[in-house]
């Protein structure tokens, strides 16, 4: 009989049942009894219990690791927040000290740069003159526009009046002339 490979382990850790053929007892007629169904059932229950315990342990490990990560993240975030708060406080302190140094600077600058009242009065007078000039120019422009509009509205009336005057002059001129001599065809033969 050919030799077989040594027995392999199954995924659950038990040896395969091939050892019977290795020893040669199976060929000699000796038969092994299979385990009783009751012991198989107990073994299955034991394996299930072990699997449950292993799964529970894995879940607890995962939960523990997750909690550790959350606490580490919370600590990191708190440290960042505290650092940003201290930085903000330092910046605000710097601004406060700078504003304390500059206190009264506005009054000093105001005293140094007191307004020239005479200069301001001259500027106001110049602005008033310029405003009056602009006002006069605007009135002239407005008057010219008004005249142009009235001319545009009444040009046909004036043209008609001018044409009537020309016609009156022409008719007066023609009426003041002597009548023309009668033509040969107009001679009245009955008068003779």
Short mmCIF file of C-alpha atoms in Angstrom, two decimals:
data_model
loop_
_atom_site.label_atom_id
_atom_site.label_comp_id
_atom_site.label_asym_id
_atom_site.label_seq_id
_atom_site.Cartn_x
_atom_site.Cartn_y
_atom_site.Cartn_z
CA UNK A 1 0.00 0.00 0.00
CA UNK A 2 1.24 3.44 -0.92
CA UNK A 3 2.23 5.80 1.78
CA UNK A 4 0.10 8.90 2.26
CA UNK A 5 1.01 12.35 3.46
CA UNK A 6 0.84 13.06 7.17
CA UNK A 7 -2.53 14.28 8.44
CA UNK A 8 -3.52 17.90 7.88
CA UNK A 9 -5.11 20.16 10.40
CA UNK A 10 -8.59 21.46 9.73
CA UNK A 11 -9.62 25.07 10.20
CA UNK A 12 -11.11 24.27 13.60
CA UNK A 13 -7.79 22.78 14.77
CA UNK A 14 -8.75 19.05 14.65
CA UNK A 15 -6.74 16.48 12.74
CA UNK A 16 -8.35 14.97 9.70
CA UNK A 17 -9.48 11.39 9.94
CA UNK A 18 -6.91 10.12 7.46
CA UNK A 19 -4.69 8.65 10.14
CA UNK A 20 -6.64 5.39 9.82
CA UNK A 21 -5.12 4.67 6.47
CA UNK A 22 -1.65 5.63 7.61
CA UNK A 23 -1.52 3.06 10.35
CA UNK A 24 -2.90 0.30 8.18
CA UNK A 25 -5.47 -0.79 10.75
CA UNK A 26 -8.32 0.03 8.46
CA UNK A 27 -7.09 -2.50 5.95
CA UNK A 28 -6.61 -5.17 8.61
CA UNK A 29 -10.30 -5.21 9.39
CA UNK A 30 -10.24 -3.37 12.70
CA UNK A 31 -12.93 -0.76 12.64
CA UNK A 32 -13.13 2.27 14.84
CA UNK A 33 -16.36 3.43 16.25
CA UNK A 34 -17.47 6.90 15.44
CA UNK A 35 -18.09 9.06 18.46
CA UNK A 36 -21.54 8.89 19.94
CA UNK A 37 -24.07 11.45 18.73
CA UNK A 38 -24.39 12.80 22.25
CA UNK A 39 -20.67 13.53 22.47
CA UNK A 40 -20.76 15.09 18.99
CA UNK A 41 -23.55 17.37 20.16
CA UNK A 42 -21.61 18.31 23.28
CA UNK A 43 -18.52 19.00 21.20
CA UNK A 44 -20.56 21.22 18.82
CA UNK A 45 -22.01 23.13 21.76
CA UNK A 46 -18.55 23.53 23.24
CA UNK A 47 -17.19 24.83 19.91
CA UNK A 48 -20.11 27.25 19.55
CA UNK A 49 -19.54 28.52 23.07
CA UNK A 50 -15.86 29.01 22.35
CA UNK A 51 -16.70 30.88 19.12
CA UNK A 52 -19.14 33.12 21.02
CA UNK A 53 -16.50 33.86 23.63
CA UNK A 54 -13.92 34.63 20.94
CA UNK A 55 -16.37 36.92 19.07
CA UNK A 56 -17.27 38.67 22.33
CA UNK A 57 -13.59 39.16 23.13
CA UNK A 58 -12.96 40.59 19.64
CA UNK A 59 -15.93 42.98 19.98
CA UNK A 60 -14.70 44.12 23.39
CA UNK A 61 -11.19 44.66 22.01
CA UNK A 62 -12.57 46.70 19.12
CA UNK A 63 -14.74 48.74 21.49
CA UNK A 64 -11.79 49.30 23.82
CA UNK A 65 -9.56 50.40 20.91
CA UNK A 66 -12.26 52.72 19.59
CA UNK A 67 -12.73 54.28 23.04
CA UNK A 68 -8.98 54.78 23.32
CA UNK A 69 -8.92 56.47 19.91
CA UNK A 70 -11.84 58.71 20.89
CA UNK A 71 -10.20 59.73 24.15
CA UNK A 72 -6.88 60.38 22.37
CA UNK A 73 -8.68 62.45 19.72
CA UNK A 74 -10.59 64.37 22.41
CA UNK A 75 -7.33 65.10 24.24
CA UNK A 76 -5.65 66.27 21.02
CA UNK A 77 -8.61 68.52 20.16
CA UNK A 78 -8.69 69.95 23.67
CA UNK A 79 -4.94 70.65 23.52
CA UNK A 80 -5.34 72.38 20.12
CA UNK A 81 -8.28 74.41 21.42
CA UNK A 82 -6.40 75.47 24.55
CA UNK A 83 -3.38 76.42 22.44
CA UNK A 84 -5.54 78.50 20.08
CA UNK A 85 -7.23 80.19 23.06
CA UNK A 86 -3.90 81.09 24.63
CA UNK A 87 -2.71 82.44 21.27
CA UNK A 88 -5.88 84.55 20.95
CA UNK A 89 -5.40 85.88 24.48
CA UNK A 90 -1.78 86.81 23.70
CA UNK A 91 -2.83 88.60 20.51
CA UNK A 92 -5.56 90.51 22.34
CA UNK A 93 -3.10 91.51 25.07
CA UNK A 94 -0.71 92.84 22.42
CA UNK A 95 -3.51 94.85 20.81
CA UNK A 96 -4.58 96.21 24.20
CA UNK A 97 -1.04 97.29 25.09
CA UNK A 98 -0.60 98.91 21.67
CA UNK A 99 -3.86 100.83 22.11
CA UNK A 100 -2.74 101.97 25.58
CA UNK A 101 0.51 103.28 24.08
CA UNK A 102 -1.40 105.21 21.41
CA UNK A 103 -3.89 106.71 23.84
CA UNK A 104 -3.94 110.50 23.50
CA UNK A 105 -2.18 110.39 20.13
CA UNK A 106 -5.31 111.67 18.41
CA UNK A 107 -5.46 114.72 20.68
CA UNK A 108 -1.81 115.50 20.07
CA UNK A 109 -2.26 115.25 16.32
CA UNK A 110 -5.38 117.41 16.50
CA UNK A 111 -3.45 120.11 18.36
CA UNK A 112 -0.61 119.93 15.87
CA UNK A 113 -2.95 120.06 12.89
CA UNK A 114 -5.40 122.76 13.95
CA UNK A 115 -7.45 123.96 10.99
CA UNK A 116 -6.58 127.23 9.25
CA UNK A 117 -9.85 129.16 9.60
CA UNK A 118 -8.84 131.92 7.16
CA UNK A 119 -7.85 129.34 4.56
CA UNK A 120 -11.13 127.50 5.06
CA UNK A 121 -13.09 130.77 4.63
CA UNK A 122 -11.18 131.53 1.40
CA UNK A 123 -11.87 128.04 0.08
CA UNK A 124 -15.57 128.41 0.91
CA UNK A 125 -15.72 131.78 -0.92
CA UNK A 126 -13.98 130.31 -3.98
CA UNK A 127 -16.35 127.35 -4.00
CA UNK A 128 -19.32 129.73 -3.77
CA UNK A 129 -18.03 131.79 -6.75
CA UNK A 130 -17.50 128.66 -8.80
CA UNK A 131 -20.99 127.46 -7.91
CA UNK A 132 -22.52 130.78 -9.02
CA UNK A 133 -20.60 130.60 -12.33
CA UNK A 134 -21.81 127.07 -12.92
CA UNK A 135 -25.35 128.19 -12.10
CA UNK A 136 -25.20 131.04 -14.65
CA UNK A 137 -23.81 128.75 -17.33
CA UNK A 138 -26.51 126.20 -16.63
CA UNK A 139 -29.20 128.90 -16.92
CA UNK A 140 -27.78 130.02 -20.29
CA UNK A 141 -27.73 126.48 -21.58
CA UNK A 142 -31.28 125.91 -20.37
CA UNK A 143 -32.49 129.15 -22.00
CA UNK A 144 -30.84 128.21 -25.31
CA UNK A 145 -32.44 124.77 -25.22
CA UNK A 146 -35.84 126.32 -24.54
CA UNK A 147 -35.47 128.71 -27.46
CA UNK A 148 -34.44 125.87 -29.76
CA UNK A 149 -37.49 123.86 -28.71
CA UNK A 150 -39.86 126.78 -29.35
CA UNK A 151 -38.22 127.37 -32.74
CA UNK A 152 -38.66 123.73 -33.63
CA UNK A 153 -42.31 123.81 -32.57
CA UNK A 154 -43.20 127.06 -34.42
CA UNK A 155 -41.04 126.94 -37.57
CA UNK A 156 -43.93 125.81 -39.80
CA UNK A 157 -46.15 128.63 -38.49
CA UNK A 158 -43.46 131.22 -39.22
CA UNK A 159 -42.86 129.69 -42.64
CA UNK A 160 -46.58 129.92 -43.45
CA UNK A 161 -46.68 133.57 -42.30
CA UNK A 162 -43.64 134.40 -44.42
CA UNK A 163 -45.25 132.70 -47.43
CA UNK A 164 -48.47 134.67 -46.87
CA UNK A 165 -46.53 137.95 -46.67
CA UNK A 166 -44.72 137.17 -49.91
CA UNK A 167 -48.04 136.30 -51.56
CA UNK A 168 -49.66 139.55 -50.31
CA UNK A 169 -46.78 141.62 -51.61
CA UNK A 170 -46.94 139.89 -54.98
CA UNK A 171 -50.71 140.29 -55.24
CA UNK A 172 -50.48 143.97 -54.24
CA UNK A 173 -47.80 144.51 -56.86
CA UNK A 174 -49.85 142.81 -59.54
CA UNK A 175 -53.02 144.73 -58.66
CA UNK A 176 -51.18 148.02 -58.84
CA UNK A 177 -50.10 147.33 -62.45
CA UNK A 178 -52.21 148.51 -65.38
CA UNK A 179 -54.19 145.88 -67.09
CA UNK A 180 -52.48 144.54 -70.18
CA UNK A 181 -53.72 145.63 -73.60
CA UNK A 182 -56.28 143.31 -75.08
CA UNK A 183 -55.06 140.75 -77.48
CA UNK A 184 -56.30 140.53 -81.02
CA UNK A 185 -58.60 137.73 -80.25
CA UNK A 186 -60.26 139.60 -77.44
CA UNK A 187 -61.25 142.59 -79.57
CA UNK A 188 -64.96 143.01 -79.48
CA UNK A 189 -66.39 143.29 -82.96
CA UNK A 190 -69.79 144.20 -81.72
CA UNK A 191 -68.71 147.56 -80.45
CA UNK A 192 -68.11 148.92 -83.83
#
